Coordinates of C-alpha atoms and ligand atoms in Angstrom, one line a residue:
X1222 CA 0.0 0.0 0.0
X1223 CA 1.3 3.4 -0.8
X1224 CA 1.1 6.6 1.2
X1225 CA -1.7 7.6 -1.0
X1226 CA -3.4 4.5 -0.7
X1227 CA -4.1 5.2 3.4
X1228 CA -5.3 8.2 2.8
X1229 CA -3.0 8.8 5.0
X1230 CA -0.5 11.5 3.6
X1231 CA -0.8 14.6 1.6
X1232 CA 3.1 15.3 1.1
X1233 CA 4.3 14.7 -2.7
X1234 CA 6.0 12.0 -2.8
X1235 CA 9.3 13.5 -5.0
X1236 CA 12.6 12.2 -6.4
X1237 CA 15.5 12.0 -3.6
X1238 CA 17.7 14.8 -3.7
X1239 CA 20.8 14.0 -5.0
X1240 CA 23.1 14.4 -2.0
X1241 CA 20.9 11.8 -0.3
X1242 CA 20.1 9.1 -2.5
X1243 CA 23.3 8.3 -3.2
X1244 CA 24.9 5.4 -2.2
X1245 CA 28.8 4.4 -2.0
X1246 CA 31.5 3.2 0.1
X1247 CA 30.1 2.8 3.5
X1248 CA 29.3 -1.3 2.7
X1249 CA 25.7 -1.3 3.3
X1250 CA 24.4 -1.1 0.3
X1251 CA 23.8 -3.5 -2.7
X1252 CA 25.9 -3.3 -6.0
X1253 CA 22.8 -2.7 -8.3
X1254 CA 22.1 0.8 -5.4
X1255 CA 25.8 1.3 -5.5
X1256 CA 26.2 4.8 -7.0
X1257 CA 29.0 7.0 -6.2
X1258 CA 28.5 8.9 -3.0
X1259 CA 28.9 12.9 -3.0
X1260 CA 31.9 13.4 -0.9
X1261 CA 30.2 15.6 1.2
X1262 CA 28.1 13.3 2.3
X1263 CA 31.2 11.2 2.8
X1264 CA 32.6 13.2 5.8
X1265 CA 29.4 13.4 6.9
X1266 CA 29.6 9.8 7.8
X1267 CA 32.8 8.9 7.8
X1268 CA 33.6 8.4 11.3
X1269 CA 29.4 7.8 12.0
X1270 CA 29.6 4.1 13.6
X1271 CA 25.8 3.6 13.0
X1272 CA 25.6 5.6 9.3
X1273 CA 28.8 3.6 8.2
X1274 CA 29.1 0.1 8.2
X1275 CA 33.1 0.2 7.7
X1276 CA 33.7 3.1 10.2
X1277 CA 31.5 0.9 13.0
X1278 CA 34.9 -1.7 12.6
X1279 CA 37.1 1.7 14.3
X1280 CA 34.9 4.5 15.7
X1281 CA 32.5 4.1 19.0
X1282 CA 29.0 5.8 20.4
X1283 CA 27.5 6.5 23.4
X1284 CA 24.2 7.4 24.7
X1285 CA 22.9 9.2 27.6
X1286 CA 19.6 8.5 29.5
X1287 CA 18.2 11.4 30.0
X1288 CA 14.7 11.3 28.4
X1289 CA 12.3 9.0 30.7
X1290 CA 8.9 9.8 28.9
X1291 CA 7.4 8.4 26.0
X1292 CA 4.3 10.0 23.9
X1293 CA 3.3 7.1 22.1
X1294 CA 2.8 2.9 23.7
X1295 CA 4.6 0.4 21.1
X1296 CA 3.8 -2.7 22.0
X1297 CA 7.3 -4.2 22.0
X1298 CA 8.1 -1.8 24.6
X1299 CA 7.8 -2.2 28.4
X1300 CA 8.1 1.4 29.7
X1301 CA 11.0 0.5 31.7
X1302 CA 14.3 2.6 31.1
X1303 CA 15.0 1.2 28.1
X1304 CA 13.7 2.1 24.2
X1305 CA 13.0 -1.1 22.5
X1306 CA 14.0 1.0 19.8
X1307 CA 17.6 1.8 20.1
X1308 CA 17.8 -0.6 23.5
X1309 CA 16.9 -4.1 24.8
X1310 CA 14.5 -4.1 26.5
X1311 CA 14.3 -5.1 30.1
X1312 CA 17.5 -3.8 31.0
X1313 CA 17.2 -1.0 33.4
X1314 CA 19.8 1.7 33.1
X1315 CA 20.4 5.2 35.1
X1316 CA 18.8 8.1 34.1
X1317 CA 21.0 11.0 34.2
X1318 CA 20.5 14.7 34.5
X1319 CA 21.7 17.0 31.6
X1320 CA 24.5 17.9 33.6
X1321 CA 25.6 14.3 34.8
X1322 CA 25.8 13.5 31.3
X1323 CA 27.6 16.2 30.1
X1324 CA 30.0 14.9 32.7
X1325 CA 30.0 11.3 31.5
X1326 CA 30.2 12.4 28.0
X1327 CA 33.7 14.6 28.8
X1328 CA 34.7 11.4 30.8
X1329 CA 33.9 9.0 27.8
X1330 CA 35.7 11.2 25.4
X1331 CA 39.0 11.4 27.5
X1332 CA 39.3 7.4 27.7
X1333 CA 37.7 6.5 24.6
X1334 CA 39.3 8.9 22.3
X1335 CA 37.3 7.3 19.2
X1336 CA 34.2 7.8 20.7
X1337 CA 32.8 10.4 18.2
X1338 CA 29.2 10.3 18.0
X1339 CA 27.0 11.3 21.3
X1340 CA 23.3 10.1 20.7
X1341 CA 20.2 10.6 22.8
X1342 CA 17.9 7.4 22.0
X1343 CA 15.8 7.2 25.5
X1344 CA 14.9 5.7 27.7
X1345 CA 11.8 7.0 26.4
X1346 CA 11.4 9.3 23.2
X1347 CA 13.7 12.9 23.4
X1348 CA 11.8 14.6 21.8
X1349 CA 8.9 13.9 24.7
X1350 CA 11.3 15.4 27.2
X1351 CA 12.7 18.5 25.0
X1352 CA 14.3 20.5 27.3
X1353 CA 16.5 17.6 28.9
X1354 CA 17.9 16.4 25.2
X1355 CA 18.4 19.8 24.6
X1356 CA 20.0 20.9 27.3
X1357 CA 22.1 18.0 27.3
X1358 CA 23.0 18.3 23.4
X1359 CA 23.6 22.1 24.4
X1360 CA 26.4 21.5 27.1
X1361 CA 28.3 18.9 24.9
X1362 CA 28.4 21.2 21.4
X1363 CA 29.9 23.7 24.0
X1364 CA 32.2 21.7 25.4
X1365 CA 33.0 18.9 23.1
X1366 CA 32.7 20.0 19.6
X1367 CA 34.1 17.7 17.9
X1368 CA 31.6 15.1 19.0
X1369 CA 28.9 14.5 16.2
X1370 CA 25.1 14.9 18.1
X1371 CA 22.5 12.1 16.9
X1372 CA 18.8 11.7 17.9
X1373 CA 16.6 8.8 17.6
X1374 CA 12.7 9.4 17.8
X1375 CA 9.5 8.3 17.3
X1376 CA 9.0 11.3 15.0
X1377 CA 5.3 12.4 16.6
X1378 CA 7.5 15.9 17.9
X1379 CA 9.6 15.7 15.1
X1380 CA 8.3 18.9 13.0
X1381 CA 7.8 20.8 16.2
X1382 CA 11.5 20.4 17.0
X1383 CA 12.9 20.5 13.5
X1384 CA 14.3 24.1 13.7
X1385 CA 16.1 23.3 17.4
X1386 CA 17.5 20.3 15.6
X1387 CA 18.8 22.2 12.8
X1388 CA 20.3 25.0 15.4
X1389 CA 22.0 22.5 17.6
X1390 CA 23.9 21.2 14.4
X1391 CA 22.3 17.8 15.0
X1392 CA 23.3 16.0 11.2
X1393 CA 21.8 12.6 12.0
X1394 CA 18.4 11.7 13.4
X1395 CA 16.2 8.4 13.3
X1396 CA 12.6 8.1 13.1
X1397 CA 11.7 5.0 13.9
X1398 CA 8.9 3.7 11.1
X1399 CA 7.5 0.7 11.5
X1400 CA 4.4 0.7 8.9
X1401 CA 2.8 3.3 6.1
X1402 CA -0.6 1.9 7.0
X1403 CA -3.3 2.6 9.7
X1404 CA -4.5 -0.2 10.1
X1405 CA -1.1 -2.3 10.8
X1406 CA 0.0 0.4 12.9
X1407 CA -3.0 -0.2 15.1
X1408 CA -1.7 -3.3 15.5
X1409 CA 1.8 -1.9 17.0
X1410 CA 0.5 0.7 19.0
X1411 CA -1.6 0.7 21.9
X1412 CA -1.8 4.6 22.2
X1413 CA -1.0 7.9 21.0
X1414 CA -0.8 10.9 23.4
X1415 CA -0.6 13.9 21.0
X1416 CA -1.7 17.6 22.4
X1417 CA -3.2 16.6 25.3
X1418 CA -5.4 13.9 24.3
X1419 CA -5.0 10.4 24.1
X1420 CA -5.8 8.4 20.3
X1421 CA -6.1 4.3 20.4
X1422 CA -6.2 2.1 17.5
X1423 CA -6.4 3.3 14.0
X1424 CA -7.0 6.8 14.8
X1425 CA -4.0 7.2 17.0
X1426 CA -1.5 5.3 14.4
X1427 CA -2.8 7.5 12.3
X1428 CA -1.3 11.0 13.6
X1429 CA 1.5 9.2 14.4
X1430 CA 2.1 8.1 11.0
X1431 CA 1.3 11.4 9.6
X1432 CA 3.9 13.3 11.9
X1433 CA 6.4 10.8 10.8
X1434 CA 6.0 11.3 7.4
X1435 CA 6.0 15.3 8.1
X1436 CA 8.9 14.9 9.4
X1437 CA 10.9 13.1 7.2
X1438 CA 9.9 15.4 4.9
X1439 CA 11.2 18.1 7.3
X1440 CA 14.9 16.6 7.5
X1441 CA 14.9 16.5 4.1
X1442 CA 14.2 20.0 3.5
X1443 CA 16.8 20.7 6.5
X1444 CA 19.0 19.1 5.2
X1445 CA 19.5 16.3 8.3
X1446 CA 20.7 13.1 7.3
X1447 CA 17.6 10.8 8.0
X1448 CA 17.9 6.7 9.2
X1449 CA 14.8 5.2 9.8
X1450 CA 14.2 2.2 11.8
X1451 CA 11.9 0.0 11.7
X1452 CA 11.0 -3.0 13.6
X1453 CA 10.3 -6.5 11.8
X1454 CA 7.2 -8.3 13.4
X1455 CA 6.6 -11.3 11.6
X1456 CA 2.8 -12.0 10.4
X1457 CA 2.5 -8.0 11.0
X1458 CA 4.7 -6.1 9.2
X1459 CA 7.4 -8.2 7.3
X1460 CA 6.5 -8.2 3.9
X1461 CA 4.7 -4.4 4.3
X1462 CA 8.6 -3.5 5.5
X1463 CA 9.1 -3.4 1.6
X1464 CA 6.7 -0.8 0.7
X1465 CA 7.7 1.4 3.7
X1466 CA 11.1 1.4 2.1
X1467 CA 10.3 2.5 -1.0
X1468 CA 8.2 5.0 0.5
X1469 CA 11.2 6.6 2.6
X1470 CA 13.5 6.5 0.2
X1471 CA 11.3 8.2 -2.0
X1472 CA 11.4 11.1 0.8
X1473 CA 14.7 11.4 1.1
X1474 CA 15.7 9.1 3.9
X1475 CA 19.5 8.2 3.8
X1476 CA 19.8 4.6 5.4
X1477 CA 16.7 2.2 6.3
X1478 CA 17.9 -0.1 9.2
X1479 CA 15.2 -3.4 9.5
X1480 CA 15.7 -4.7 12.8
X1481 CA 14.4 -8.3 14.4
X1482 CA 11.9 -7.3 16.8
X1483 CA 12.9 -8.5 20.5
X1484 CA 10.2 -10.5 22.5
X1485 CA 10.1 -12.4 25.3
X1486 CA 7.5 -13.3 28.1
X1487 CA 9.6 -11.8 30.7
X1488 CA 9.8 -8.4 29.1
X1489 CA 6.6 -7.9 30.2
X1490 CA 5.8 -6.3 26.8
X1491 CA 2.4 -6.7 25.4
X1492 CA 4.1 -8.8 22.1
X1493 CA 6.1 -10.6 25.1
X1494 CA 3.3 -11.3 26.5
X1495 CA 1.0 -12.6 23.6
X1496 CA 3.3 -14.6 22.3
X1497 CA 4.5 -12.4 19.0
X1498 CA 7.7 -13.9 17.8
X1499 CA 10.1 -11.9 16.7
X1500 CA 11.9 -13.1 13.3
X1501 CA 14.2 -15.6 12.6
X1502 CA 17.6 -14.3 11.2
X1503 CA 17.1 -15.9 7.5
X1504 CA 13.7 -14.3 7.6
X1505 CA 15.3 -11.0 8.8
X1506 CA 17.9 -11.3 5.6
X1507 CA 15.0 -11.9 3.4
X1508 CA 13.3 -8.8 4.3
X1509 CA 16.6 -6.9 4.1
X1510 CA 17.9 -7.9 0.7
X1511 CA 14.4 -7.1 -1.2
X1512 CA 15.1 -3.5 -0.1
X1513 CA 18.7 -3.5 -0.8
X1514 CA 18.4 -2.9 -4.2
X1515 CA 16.2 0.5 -3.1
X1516 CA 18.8 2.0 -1.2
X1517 CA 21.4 1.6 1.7
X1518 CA 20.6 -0.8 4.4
X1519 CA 21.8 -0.8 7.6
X1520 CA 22.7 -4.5 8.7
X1521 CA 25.5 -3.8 11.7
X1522 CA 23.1 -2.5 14.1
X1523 CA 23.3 -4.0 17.5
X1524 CA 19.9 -2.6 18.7
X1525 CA 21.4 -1.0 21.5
X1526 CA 20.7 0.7 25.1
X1527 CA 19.9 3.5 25.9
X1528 CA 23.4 4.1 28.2
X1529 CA 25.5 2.0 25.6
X1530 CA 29.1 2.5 25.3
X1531 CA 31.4 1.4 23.0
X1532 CA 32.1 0.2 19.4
X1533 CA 28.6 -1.3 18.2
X1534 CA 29.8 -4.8 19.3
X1535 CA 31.1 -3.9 22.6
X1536 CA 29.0 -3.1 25.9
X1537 CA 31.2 -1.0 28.3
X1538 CA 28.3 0.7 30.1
X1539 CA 29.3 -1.2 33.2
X1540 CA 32.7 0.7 33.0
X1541 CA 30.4 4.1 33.6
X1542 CA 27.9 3.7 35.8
X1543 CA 27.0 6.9 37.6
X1544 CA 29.1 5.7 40.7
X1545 CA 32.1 5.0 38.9
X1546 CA 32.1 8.4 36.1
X1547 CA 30.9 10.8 38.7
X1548 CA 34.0 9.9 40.6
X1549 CA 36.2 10.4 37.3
X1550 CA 37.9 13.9 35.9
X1551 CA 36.3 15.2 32.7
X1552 CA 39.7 15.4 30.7
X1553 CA 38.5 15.9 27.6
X1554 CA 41.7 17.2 25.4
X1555 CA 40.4 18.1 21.7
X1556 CA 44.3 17.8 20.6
X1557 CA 44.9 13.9 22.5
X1558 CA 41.5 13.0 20.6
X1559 CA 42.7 14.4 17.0
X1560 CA 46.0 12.3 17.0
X1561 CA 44.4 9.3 17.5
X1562 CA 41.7 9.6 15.3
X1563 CA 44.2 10.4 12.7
X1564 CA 46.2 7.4 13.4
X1565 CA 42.8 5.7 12.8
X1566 CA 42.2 7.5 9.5
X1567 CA 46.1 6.4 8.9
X1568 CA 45.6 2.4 9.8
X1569 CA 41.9 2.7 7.6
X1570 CA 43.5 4.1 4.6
X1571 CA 46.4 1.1 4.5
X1572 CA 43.7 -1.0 5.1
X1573 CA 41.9 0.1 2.4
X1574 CA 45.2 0.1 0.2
X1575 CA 45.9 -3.5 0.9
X1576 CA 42.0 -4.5 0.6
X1577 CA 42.7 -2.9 -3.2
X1578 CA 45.5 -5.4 -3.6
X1579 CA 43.2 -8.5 -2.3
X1580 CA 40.2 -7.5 -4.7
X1581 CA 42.6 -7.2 -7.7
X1582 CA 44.0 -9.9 -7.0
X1583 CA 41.2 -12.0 -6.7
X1584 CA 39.4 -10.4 -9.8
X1585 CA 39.0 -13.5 -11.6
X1586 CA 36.0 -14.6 -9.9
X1587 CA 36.2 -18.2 -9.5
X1588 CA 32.1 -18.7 -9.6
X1589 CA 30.3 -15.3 -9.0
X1590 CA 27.2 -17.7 -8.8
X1591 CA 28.1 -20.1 -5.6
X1592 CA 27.9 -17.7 -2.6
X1593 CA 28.7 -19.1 0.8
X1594 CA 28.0 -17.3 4.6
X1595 CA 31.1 -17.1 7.2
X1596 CA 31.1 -16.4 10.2
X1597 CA 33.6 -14.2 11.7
X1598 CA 35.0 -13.5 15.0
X1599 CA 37.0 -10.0 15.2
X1600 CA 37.1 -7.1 18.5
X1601 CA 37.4 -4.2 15.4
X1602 CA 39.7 -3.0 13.0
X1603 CA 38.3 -5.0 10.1
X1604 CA 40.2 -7.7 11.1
X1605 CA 40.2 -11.5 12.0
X1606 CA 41.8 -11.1 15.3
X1607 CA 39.6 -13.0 17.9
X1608 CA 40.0 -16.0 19.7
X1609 CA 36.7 -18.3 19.2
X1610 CA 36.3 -19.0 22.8
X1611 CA 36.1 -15.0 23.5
X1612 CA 33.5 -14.0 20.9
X1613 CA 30.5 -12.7 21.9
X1614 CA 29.3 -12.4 18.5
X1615 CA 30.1 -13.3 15.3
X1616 CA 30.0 -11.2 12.4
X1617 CA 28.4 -12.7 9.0
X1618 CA 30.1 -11.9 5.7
X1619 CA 28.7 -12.7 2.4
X1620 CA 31.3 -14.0 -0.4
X1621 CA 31.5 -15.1 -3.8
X1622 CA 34.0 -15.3 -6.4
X1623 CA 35.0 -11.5 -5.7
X1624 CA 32.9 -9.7 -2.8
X1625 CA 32.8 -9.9 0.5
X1626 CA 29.9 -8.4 2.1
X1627 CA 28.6 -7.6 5.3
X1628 CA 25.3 -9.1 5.5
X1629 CA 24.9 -8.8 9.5
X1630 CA 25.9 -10.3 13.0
X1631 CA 24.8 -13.2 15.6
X1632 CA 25.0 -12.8 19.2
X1633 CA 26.4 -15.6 21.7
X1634 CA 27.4 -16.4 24.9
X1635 CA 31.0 -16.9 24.7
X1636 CA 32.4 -20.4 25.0
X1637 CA 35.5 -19.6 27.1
X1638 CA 33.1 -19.3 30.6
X1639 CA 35.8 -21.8 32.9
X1640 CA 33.7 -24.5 31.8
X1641 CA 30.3 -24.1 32.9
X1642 CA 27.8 -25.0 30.7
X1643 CA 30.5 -25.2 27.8
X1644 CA 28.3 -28.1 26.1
X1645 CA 25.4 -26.7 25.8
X1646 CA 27.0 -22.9 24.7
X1647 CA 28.4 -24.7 22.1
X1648 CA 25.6 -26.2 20.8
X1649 CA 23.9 -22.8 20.9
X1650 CA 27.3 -21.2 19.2
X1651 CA 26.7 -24.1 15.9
X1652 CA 22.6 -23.5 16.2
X1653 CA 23.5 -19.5 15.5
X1654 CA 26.2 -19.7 13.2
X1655 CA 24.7 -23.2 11.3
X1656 CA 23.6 -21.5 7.9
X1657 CA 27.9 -21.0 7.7
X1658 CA 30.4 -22.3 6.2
X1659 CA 33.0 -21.2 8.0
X1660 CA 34.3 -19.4 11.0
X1661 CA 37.4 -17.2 10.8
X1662 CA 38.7 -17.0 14.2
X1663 CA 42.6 -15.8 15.1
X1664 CA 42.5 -19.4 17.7
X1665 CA 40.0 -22.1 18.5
X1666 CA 40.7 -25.2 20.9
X1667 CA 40.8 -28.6 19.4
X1668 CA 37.6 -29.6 21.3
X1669 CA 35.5 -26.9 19.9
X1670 CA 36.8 -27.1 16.1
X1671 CA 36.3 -30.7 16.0
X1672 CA 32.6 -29.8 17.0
X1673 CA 32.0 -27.1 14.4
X1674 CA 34.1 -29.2 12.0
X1675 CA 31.6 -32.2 12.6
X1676 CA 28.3 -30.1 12.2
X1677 CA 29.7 -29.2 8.9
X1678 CA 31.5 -25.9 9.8
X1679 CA 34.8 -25.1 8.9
X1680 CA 37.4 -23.6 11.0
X1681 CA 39.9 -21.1 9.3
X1682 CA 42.6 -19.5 11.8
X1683 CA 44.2 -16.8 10.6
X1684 CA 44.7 -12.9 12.0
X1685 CA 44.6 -10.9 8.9
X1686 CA 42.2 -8.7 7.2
X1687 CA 38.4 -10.1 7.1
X1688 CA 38.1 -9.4 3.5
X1689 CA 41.6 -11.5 2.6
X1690 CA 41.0 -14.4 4.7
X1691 CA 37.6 -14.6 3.6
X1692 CA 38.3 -14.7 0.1
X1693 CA 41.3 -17.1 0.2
X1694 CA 39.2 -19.5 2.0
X1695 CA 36.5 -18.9 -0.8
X1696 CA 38.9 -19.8 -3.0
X1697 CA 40.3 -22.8 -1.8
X1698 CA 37.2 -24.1 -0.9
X1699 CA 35.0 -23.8 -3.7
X1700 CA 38.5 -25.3 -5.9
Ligands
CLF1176 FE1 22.8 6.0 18.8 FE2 21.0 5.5 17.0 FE3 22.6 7.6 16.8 FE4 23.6 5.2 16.4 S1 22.5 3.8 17.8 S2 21.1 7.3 18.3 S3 22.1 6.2 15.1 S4 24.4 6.8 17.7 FE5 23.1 2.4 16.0 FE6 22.4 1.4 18.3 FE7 21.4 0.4 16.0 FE8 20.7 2.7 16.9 S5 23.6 0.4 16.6 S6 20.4 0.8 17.9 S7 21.3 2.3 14.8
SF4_1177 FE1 9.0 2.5 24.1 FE2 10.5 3.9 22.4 FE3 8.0 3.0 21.6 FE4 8.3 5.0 23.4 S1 8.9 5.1 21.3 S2 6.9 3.2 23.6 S3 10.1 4.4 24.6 S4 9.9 1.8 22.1

């Protein structure tokens, strides 16, 4: 169904501009979408861990909770302090006063130098508690400028906020968008509270769906680079998840990240609750590669907290709790951070050089038609570099004959735990990763490779560049 079609939205629907329709280097996109990308547009993202899939291998985030409220009821959400939208839910984190994160934010930056992008994603929604987010984006543009500001909303407040947003200097803002259509959002939302008056069912998913479509339009015009979210609920919106695409990409959305909804009984959400399953990660890949040909997709998201700290695949929000940074000096030193993000930009450009020399040299594809799924353990850098017992996830690259691509990630529960449980770990590790070939690892114990090795999973050591190990295993394998 098309905007039109709900009767929903009277915005013309109009070409993408060019600056944002373009597509390029940052790996998320498909080959047939893969134009080349304005080079302002570039910088924009280059060091953006959520807006760039290769920068997310070097450069962190973080997040402050400051915004406890919500305006709307999704019902994947349990209305504790975390946004099942940029967080899991169920896990209750601090809430923080604009000041205190300001603090945490100067603390962050001294001892995690490429931490560059602050975001504001909840608890709740931001822009339902206005003057925190902005007070809090206010204190860290004063005192840490170099830090890029990113906001993640529901979009109902979005065109009331838009000219704040643009003021602040805030470049990247999500709406999450789960639906184009009434009807299915009644189905995700329980309520809408919008000027003092609470909608339910089709009429409330209906503002909502109108604000967010005002407001992509209103990034757009601002010039704001727009992500959307949106949340895949199997037998609700999966398959309409293809139509909302085309409809923000139409409107000027830069990225579309499709994310497996999260539900469990114990969240306490209403989905929890009722049973809603969230998808399976084939079914989630599905989705995802009918849009990719429409535009950039986001694939490296790690659907995370509202207080998250770290690169994507990292949690160090236990290293900053509010008893441990309020006790810390905010040294934040503009120059300290500079050198080493150069000597990042340094160690990315040689990486880049000697990926160059891998491509060309494997330009003869060897059958562009036989594509196989690996499964990759690394702690960042774009390299294999992590010992199998220690990973906590596992990245999943794409290959054939010549590409490598980065088609998303599976969580785990690392097998090295002093050998509790190690059996049935394991056979969680092979359920998550089965749909592999292979796993690239820098080490692996004999025990655990003759497991993978007898459920039909390969075991490559190696600690080199993902895209080079990946391809010579290609290689050899399908020889
Ligand atoms: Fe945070 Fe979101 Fe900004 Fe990133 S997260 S506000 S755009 S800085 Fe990133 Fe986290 Fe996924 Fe969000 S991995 S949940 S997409
Ligand atoms: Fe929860 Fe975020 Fe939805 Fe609000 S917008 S109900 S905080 S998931």
């Amino acid at each position: 169904m098309t905007p039109q079609s709900t009767g929903l939205v009277n915005l013309p629907i109009t070409e993408t501009t060019p600056t944002q329709s373009k597509t390029g280097d940052c790996g998320c996109t498909s080959k047939s979408a893969a134009v080349e990308m304005d080079e302002s547009i570039k910088a924009r993202i280059a060091n953006h861990p959520c807006y760039s899939e290769e920068a997310h291998h070097h450069y962190a985030r973080m997040h402050v909770a400051v915004a406890p409220a919500c305006n709307i009821q999704c019902n994947y959400c349990n209305r504790k302090y975390d946004c099942a939208n940029e967080s899991r839910p169920g896990v209750v984190s601090e809430l923080l006063t604009p000041e205190e994160a300001a603090h945490k934010v100067l603390v962050v930056a001294s001892k995690i130098p490429q931490m560059t992008v602050l975001g504001i994603a909840g608890p709740g929604d931001p822009l339902a508690n206005p003057e925190k987010t902005f007070r809090t984006f206010e204190l860290i543009a004063d005192k840490a400028p170099d830090i890029k500001l990113c906001l993640s909303t529901n979009g109902l407040m979005l065109t009331e906020y838009i000219d704040r947003i643009k003021q602040l200097n805030i470049d990247h803002v999500t709406i999450t968008l789960n639906t184009i259509d009434p009807e299915i959002g009644a189905q995700i939302y329980s309520w809408v509270h919008y000027k003092r008056k609470r909608y339910r069912g089709v009429e409330g998913a209906k503002i909502l769906l109108e604000k967010q479509m005002e407001g992509l339009q209103a990034l757009r015009e601002a010039d704001i680079l727009c992500k959307v979210n949106s949340v895949m609920i199997p037998g609700i919106n999966d398959q309409h998840l293809v139509e909302v695409n085309k409809m923000i990409r139409e409107n000027g959305a830069f990225l579309h990240n499709i994310m497996p909804l999260i539900s469990a009984p114990e969240h306490g959400t209403h989905f929890g609750l009722t049973g809603q399953r969230g998808p399976k990660p084939a079914e989630l890949k599905e989705v995802q590669d009918k849009c990719a040909g429409n535009m950039k997709m986001m694939r490296h998201c790690r659907q995370c907290r509202a207080d998250a700290v770290g690169l994507l695949g990292e949690d160090r929000s236990q290293e900053f709790t509010k008893d441990k940074f309020m006790e810390m000096s905010p040294e934040y030193d503009l120059t300290t951070r500079q050198e080493v993000q150069e000597g990042i930009e340094k160690f990315r450009a040689e990486l880049n050089a000697a990926k160059a020399v891998v491509k060309e040299s494997n330009s003869t594809p060897v059958n562009e038609k036989i594509k196989v799924l690996v499964a990759v353990a690394t702690k960042g850098g774009g390299l294999v570099n992590q010992h199998f017992g220690h990973a906590k996830e596992f990245q999943i690259y794409e290959v054939d004959g010549s590409e490598v691509k980065y088609v998303g990630h599976r969580k785990v529960d690392h097998f090295c735990q002093g050998g509790y449980s190690e059996k049935a770990t394991m056979e969680k590790i092979i359920e998550a990763i089965s749909d592999c070939k292979a796993v690239l690892v820098s080490k692996v114990g004999e025990s655990p490779k003759e497991k993978l090795n007898n459920a039909g999973i390969e075991v490559v050591e190696a600690y080199d560049m993902i895209e080079k190990v990946a391809l010579e295993y290609y290689q050899e394998s399908i020889k």
